[in-house]
PDB file of C-alpha atoms in Angstrom:
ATOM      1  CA  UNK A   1      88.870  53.082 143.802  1.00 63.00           C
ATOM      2  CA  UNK A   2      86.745  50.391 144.942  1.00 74.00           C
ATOM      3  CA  UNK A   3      88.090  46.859 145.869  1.00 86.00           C
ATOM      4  CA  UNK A   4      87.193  43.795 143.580  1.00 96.00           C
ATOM      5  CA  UNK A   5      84.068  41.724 144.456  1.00 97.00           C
ATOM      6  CA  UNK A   6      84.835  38.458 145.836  1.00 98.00           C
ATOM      7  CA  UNK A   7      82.569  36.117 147.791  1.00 98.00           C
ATOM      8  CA  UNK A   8      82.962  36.085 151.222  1.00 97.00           C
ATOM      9  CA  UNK A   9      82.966  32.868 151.336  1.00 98.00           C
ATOM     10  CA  UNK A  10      83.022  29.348 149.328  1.00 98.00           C
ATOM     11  CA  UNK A  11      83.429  25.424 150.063  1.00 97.00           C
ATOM     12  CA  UNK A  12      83.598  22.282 148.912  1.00 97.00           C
ATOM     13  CA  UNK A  13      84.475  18.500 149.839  1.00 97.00           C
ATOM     14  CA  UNK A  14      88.001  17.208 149.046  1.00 97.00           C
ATOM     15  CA  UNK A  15      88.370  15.788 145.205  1.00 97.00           C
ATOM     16  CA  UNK A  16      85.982  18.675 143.938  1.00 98.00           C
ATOM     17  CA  UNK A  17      86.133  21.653 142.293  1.00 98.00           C
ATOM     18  CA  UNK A  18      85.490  24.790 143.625  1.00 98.00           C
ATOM     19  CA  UNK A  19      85.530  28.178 141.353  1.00 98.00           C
ATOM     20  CA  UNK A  20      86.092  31.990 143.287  1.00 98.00           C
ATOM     21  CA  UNK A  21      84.989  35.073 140.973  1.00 98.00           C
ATOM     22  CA  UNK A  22      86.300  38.134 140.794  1.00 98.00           C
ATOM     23  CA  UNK A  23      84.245  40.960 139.816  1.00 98.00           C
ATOM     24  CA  UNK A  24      85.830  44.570 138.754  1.00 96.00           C
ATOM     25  CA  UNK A  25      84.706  47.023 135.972  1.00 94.00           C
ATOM     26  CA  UNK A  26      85.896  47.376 132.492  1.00 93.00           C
ATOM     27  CA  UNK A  27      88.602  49.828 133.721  1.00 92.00           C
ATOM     28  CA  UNK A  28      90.485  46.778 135.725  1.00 94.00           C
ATOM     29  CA  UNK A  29      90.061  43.691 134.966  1.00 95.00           C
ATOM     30  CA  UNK A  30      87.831  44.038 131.958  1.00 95.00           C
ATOM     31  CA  UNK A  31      90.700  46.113 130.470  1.00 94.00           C
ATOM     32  CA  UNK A  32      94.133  44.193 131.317  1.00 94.00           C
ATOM     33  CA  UNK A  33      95.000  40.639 131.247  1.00 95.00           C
ATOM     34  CA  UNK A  34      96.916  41.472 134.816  1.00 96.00           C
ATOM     35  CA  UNK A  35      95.170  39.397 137.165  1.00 97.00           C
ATOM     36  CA  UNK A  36      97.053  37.646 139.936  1.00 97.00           C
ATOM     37  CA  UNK A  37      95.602  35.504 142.664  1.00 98.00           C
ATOM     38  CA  UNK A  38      97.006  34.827 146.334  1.00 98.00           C
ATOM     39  CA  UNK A  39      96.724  31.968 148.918  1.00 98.00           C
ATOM     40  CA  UNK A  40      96.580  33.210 152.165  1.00 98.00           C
ATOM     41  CA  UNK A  41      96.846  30.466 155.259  1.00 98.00           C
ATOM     42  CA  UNK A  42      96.528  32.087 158.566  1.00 97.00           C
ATOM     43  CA  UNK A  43      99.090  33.905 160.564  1.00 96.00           C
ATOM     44  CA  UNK A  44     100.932  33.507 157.022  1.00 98.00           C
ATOM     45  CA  UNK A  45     102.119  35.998 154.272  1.00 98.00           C
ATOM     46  CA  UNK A  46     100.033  35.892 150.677  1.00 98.00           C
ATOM     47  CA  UNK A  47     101.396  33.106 148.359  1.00 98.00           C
ATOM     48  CA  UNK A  48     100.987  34.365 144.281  1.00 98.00           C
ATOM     49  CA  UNK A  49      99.083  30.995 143.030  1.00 98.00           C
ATOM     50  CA  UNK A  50      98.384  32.849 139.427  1.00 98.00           C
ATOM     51  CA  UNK A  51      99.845  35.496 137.678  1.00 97.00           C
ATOM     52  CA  UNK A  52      98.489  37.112 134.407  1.00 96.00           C
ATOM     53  CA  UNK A  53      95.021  35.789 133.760  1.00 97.00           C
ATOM     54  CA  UNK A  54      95.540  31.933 134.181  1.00 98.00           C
ATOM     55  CA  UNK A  55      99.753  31.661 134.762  1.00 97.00           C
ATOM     56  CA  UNK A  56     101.025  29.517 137.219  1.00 97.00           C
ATOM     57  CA  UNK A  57     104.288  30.832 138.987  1.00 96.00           C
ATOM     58  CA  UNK A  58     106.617  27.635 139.131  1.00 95.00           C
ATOM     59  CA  UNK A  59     106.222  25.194 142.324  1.00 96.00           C
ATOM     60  CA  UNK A  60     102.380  26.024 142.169  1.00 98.00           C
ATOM     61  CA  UNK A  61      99.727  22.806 141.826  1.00 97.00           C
ATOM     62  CA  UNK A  62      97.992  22.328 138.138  1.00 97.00           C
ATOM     63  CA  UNK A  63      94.637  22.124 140.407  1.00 98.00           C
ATOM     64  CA  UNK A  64      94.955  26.104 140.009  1.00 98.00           C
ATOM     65  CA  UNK A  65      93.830  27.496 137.109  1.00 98.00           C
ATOM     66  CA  UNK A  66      92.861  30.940 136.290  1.00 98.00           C
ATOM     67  CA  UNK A  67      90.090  32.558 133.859  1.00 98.00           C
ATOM     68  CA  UNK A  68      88.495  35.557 132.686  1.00 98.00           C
ATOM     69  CA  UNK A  69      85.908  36.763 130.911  1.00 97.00           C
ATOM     70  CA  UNK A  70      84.456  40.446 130.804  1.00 97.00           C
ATOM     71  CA  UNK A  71      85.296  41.667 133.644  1.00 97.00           C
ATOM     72  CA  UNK A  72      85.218  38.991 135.861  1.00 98.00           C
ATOM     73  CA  UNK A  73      88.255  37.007 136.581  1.00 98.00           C
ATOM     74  CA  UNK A  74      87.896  33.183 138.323  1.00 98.00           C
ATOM     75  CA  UNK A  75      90.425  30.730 140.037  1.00 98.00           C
ATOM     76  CA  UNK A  76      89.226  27.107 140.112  1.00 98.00           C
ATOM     77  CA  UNK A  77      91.077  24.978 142.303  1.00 98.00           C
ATOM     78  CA  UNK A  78      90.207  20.710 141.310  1.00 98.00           C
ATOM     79  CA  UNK A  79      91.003  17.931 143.261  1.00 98.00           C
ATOM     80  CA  UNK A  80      90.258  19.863 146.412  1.00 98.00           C
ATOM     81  CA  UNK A  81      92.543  18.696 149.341  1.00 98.00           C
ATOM     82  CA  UNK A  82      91.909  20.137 152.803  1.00 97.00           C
ATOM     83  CA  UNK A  83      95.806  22.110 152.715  1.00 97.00           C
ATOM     84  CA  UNK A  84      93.627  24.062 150.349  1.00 98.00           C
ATOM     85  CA  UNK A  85      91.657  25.753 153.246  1.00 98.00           C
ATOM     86  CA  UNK A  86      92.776  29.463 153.126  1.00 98.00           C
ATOM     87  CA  UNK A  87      92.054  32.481 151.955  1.00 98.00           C
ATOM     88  CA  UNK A  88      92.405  33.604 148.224  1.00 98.00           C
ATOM     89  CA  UNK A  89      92.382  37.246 147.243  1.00 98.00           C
ATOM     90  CA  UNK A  90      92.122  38.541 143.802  1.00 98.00           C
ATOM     91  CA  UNK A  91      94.240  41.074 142.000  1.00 97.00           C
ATOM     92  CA  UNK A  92      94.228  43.558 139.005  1.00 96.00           C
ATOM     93  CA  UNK A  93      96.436  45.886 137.540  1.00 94.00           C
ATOM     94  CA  UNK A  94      93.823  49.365 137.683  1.00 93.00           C
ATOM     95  CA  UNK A  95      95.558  51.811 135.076  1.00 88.00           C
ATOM     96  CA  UNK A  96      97.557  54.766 135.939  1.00 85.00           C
ATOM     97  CA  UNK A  97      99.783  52.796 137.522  1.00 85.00           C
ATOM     98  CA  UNK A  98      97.798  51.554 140.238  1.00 92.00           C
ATOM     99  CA  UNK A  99      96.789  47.935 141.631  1.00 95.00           C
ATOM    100  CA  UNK A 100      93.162  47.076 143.598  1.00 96.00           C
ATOM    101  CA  UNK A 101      92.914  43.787 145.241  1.00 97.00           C
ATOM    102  CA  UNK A 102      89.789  41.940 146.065  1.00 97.00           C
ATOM    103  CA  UNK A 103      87.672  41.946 149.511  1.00 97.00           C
ATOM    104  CA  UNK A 104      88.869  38.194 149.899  1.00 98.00           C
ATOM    105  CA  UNK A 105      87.355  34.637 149.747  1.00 98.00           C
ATOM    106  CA  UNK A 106      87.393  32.639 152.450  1.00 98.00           C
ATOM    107  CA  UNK A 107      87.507  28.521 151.346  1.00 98.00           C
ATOM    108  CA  UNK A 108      86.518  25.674 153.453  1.00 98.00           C
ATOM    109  CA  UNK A 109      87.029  22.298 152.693  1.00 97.00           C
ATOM    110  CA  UNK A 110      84.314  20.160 154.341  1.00 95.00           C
TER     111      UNK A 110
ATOM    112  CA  UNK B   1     117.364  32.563 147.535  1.00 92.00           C
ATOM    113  CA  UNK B   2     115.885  36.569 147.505  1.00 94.00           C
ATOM    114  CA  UNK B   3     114.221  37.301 151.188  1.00 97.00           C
ATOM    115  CA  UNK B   4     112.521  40.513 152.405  1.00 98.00           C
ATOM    116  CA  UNK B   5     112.489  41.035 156.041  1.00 98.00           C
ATOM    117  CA  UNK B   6     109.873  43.908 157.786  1.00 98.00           C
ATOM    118  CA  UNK B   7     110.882  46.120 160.475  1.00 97.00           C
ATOM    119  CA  UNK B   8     108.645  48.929 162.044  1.00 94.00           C
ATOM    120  CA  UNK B   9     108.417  50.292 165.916  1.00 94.00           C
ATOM    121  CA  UNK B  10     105.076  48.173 166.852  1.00 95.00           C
ATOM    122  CA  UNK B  11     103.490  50.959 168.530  1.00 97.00           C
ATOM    123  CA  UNK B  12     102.675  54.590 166.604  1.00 97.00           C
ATOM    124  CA  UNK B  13     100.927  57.561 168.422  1.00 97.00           C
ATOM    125  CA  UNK B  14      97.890  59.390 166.529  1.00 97.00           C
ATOM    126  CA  UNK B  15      98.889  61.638 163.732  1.00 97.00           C
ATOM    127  CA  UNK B  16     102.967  61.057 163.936  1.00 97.00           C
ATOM    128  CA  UNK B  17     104.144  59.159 160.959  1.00 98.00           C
ATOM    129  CA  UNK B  18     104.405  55.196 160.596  1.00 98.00           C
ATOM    130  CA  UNK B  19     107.980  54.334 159.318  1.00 98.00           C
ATOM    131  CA  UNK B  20     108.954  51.010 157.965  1.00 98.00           C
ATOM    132  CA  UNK B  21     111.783  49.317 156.319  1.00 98.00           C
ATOM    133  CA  UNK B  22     112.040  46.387 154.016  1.00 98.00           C
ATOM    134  CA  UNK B  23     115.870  44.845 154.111  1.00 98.00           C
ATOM    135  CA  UNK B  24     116.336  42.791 150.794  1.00 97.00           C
ATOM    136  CA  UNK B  25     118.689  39.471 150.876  1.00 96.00           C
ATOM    137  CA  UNK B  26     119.655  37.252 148.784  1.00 96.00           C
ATOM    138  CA  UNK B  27     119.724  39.641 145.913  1.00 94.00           C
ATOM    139  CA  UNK B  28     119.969  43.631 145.179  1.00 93.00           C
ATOM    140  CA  UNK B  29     117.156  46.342 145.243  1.00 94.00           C
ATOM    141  CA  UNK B  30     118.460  47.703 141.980  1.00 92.00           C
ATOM    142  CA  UNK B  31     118.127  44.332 139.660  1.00 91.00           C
ATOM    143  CA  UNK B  32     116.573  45.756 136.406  1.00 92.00           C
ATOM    144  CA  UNK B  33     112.679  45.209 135.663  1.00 91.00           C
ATOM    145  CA  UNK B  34     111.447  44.105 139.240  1.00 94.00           C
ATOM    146  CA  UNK B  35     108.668  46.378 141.249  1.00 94.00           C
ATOM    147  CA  UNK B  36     108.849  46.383 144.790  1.00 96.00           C
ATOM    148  CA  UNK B  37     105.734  46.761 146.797  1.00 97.00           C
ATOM    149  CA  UNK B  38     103.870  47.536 150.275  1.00 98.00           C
ATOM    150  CA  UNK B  39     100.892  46.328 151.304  1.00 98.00           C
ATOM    151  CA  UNK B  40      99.004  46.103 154.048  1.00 98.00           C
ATOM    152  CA  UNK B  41      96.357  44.242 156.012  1.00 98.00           C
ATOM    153  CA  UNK B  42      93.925  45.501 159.083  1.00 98.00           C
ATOM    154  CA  UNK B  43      93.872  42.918 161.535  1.00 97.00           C
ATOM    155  CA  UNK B  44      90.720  40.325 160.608  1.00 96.00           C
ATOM    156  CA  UNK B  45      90.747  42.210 157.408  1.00 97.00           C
ATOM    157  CA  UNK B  46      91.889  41.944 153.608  1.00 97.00           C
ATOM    158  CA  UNK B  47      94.551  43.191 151.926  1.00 98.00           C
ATOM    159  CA  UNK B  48      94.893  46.528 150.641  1.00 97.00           C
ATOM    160  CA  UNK B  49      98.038  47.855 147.726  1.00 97.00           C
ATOM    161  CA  UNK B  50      99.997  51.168 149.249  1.00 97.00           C
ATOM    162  CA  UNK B  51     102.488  51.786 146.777  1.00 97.00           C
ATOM    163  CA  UNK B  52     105.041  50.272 144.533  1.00 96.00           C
ATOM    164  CA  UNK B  53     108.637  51.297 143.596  1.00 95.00           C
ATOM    165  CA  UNK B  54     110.184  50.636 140.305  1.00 93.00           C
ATOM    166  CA  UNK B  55     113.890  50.026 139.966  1.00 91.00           C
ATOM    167  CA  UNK B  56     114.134  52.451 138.256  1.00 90.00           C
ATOM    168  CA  UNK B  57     112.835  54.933 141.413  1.00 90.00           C
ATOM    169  CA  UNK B  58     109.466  55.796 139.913  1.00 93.00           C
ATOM    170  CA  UNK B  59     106.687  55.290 142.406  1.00 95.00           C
ATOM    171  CA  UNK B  60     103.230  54.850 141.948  1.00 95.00           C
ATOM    172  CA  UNK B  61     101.108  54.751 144.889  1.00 96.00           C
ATOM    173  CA  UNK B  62      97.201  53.905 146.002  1.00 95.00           C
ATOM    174  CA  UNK B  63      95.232  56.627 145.241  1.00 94.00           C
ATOM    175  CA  UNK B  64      93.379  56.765 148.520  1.00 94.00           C
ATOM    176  CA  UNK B  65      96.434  56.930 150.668  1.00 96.00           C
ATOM    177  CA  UNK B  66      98.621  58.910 147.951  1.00 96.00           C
ATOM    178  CA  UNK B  67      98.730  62.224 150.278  1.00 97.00           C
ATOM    179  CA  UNK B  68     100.135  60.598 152.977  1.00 98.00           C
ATOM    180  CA  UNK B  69     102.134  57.892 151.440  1.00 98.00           C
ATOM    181  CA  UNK B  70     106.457  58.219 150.666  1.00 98.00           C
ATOM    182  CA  UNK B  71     108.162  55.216 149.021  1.00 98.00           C
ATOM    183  CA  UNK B  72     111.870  54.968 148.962  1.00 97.00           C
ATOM    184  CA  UNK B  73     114.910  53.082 148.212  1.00 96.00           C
ATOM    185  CA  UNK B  74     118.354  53.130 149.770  1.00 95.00           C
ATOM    186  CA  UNK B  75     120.633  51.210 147.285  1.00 94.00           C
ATOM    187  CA  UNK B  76     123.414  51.204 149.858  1.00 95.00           C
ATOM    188  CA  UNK B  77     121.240  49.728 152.053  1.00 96.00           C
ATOM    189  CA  UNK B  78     119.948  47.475 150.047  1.00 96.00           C
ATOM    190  CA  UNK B  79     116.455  48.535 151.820  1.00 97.00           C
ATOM    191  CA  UNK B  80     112.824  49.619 150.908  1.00 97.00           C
ATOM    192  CA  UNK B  81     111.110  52.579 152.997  1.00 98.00           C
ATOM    193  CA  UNK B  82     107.789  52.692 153.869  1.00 98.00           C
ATOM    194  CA  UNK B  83     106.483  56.411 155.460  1.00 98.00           C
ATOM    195  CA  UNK B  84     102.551  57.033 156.145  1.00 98.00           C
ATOM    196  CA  UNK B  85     101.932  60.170 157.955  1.00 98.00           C
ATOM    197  CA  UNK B  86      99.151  61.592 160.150  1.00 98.00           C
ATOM    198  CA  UNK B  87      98.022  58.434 161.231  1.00 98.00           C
ATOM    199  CA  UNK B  88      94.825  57.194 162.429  1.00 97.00           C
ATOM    200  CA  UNK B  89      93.481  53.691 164.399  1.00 97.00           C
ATOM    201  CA  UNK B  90      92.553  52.646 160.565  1.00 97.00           C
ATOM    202  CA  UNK B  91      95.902  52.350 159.840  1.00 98.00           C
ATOM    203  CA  UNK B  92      96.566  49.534 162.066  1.00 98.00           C
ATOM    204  CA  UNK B  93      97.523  46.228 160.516  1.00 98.00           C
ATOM    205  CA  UNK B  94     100.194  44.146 159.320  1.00 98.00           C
ATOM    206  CA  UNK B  95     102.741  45.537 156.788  1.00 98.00           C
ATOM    207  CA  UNK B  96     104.109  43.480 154.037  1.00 98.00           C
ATOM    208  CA  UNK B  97     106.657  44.228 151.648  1.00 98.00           C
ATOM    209  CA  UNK B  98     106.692  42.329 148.165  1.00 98.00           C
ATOM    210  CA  UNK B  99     108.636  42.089 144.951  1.00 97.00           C
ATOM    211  CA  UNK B 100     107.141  41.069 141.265  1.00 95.00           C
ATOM    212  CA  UNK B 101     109.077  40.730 138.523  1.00 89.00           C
ATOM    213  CA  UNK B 102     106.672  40.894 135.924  1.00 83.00           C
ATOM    214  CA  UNK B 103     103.757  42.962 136.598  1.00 85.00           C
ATOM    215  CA  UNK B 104     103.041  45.566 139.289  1.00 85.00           C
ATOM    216  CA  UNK B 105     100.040  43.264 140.407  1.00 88.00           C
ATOM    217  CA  UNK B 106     102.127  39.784 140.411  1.00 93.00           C
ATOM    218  CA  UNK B 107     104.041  39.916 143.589  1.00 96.00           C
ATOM    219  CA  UNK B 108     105.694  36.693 144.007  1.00 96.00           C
ATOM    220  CA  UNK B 109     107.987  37.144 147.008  1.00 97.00           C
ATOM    221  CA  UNK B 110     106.890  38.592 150.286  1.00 98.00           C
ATOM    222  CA  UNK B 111     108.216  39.314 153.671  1.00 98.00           C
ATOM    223  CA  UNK B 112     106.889  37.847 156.843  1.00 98.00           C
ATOM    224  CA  UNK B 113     104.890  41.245 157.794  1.00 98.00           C
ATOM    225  CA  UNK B 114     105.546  43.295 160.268  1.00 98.00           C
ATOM    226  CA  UNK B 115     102.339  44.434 162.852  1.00 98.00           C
ATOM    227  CA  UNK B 116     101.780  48.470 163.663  1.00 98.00           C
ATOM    228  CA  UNK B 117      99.459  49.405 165.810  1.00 98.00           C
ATOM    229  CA  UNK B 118      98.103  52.923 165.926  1.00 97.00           C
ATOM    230  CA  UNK B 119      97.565  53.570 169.747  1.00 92.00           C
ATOM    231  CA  UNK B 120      97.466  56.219 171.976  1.00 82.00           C
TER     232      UNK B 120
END
């Protein structure tokens, strides 16, 4: 069970956009529509930013959206604002009741 | 509001067994539908699934860690166990425990994490 591929690492200026992919296989997240995403700041616990593709738990910005297609699953965060910086992992659902996340992204806003 | 609050002994010796519990406020361990999960992080590192519970006591764990992993529950506790035996230096790392009430993936409330270090 291999993690997801994530890039290591991704930026942008503030008021952009800035997308993160997600790469599994078709027995993940090319076979469930159970992909979650975290915010991680440092020294912090993981915050669930999307839920189930492209849900947004409540109290979460509409500058998060979530995506997939295949199996690759994407967050795009718009309006970039530097409280963004963090780190955003990737989750799936793996079958037989198992869950993989991702290696991690890290995000810096410029 | 629900809160989940880590406890563990800090240090663990080579091959003894990491043991760490999850107390659950705010609401009970037993509420119908939710999972409740461990996971972990090496320090510097990402974060890796160990296991989830269902309330209903089923378990499911990682499959990579499944011979050395125990989940439990203790209702009257209102707590979540977390056991990982023969231990190694890669087992290091913060330990978070998590609930999701939707999906086992979707963990929307976690504790603050609490840090084990394998050491001799």
């Amino acid at each position: 069970q291999s993690a997801l591929t994530q890039p290591a690492s991704v930026s942008g200026s503030p008021g952009q956009s800035i997308t993160i992919s997600c790469t599994g296989t078709s027995s993940d997240v090319g076979s469930y529509s159970l992909v979650s995403w975290y915010q991680q700041h440092p020294g912090k616990a993981p915050q669930l930013m999307i839920y189930e593709v492209s849900q947004r738990p409540s109290g979460v910005s509409n500058r998060f959206s979530g995506s997939k297609s295949g199996n690759t699953a994407s967050l795009t965060i718009s309006g970039l604002q530097a409280e963004d910086e963090a780190d955003y992992y990737c989750c799936s659902y793996a079958g037989f009741s198992s869950v993989m996340f991702g290696g991690g992204t890290e995000l810096t806003v410029l | 509001q629900l809160q989940l609050k880590e406890s563990g002994p800090g240090l663990v010796k080579p091959s003894e067994t990491l043991s760490v519990t999850c107390s659950v406020s705010g609401g009970s361990i037993s509420t119908r539908g939710y999972y409740w999960g461990w996971i972990r992080q090496p320090p510097g590192k990402g974060l890796e699934w160990i296991g989830s519970l269902y309330y209903s006591g089923s378990t499911y764990y990682n499959p990579s860690l499944k011979s050395r992993v125990t989940i439990s529950v203790d209702t009257s506790k209102n707590q979540l166990s977390l056991k990982l035996s023969a231990v190694t230096a890669a087992d290091t790392g913060i330990y978070y425990c998590a609930r999701s009430q939707s999906s086992q993936d979707a963990f929307e409330i976690w504790g603050q994490g609490t840090m084990v270090t394998v050491f001799s």
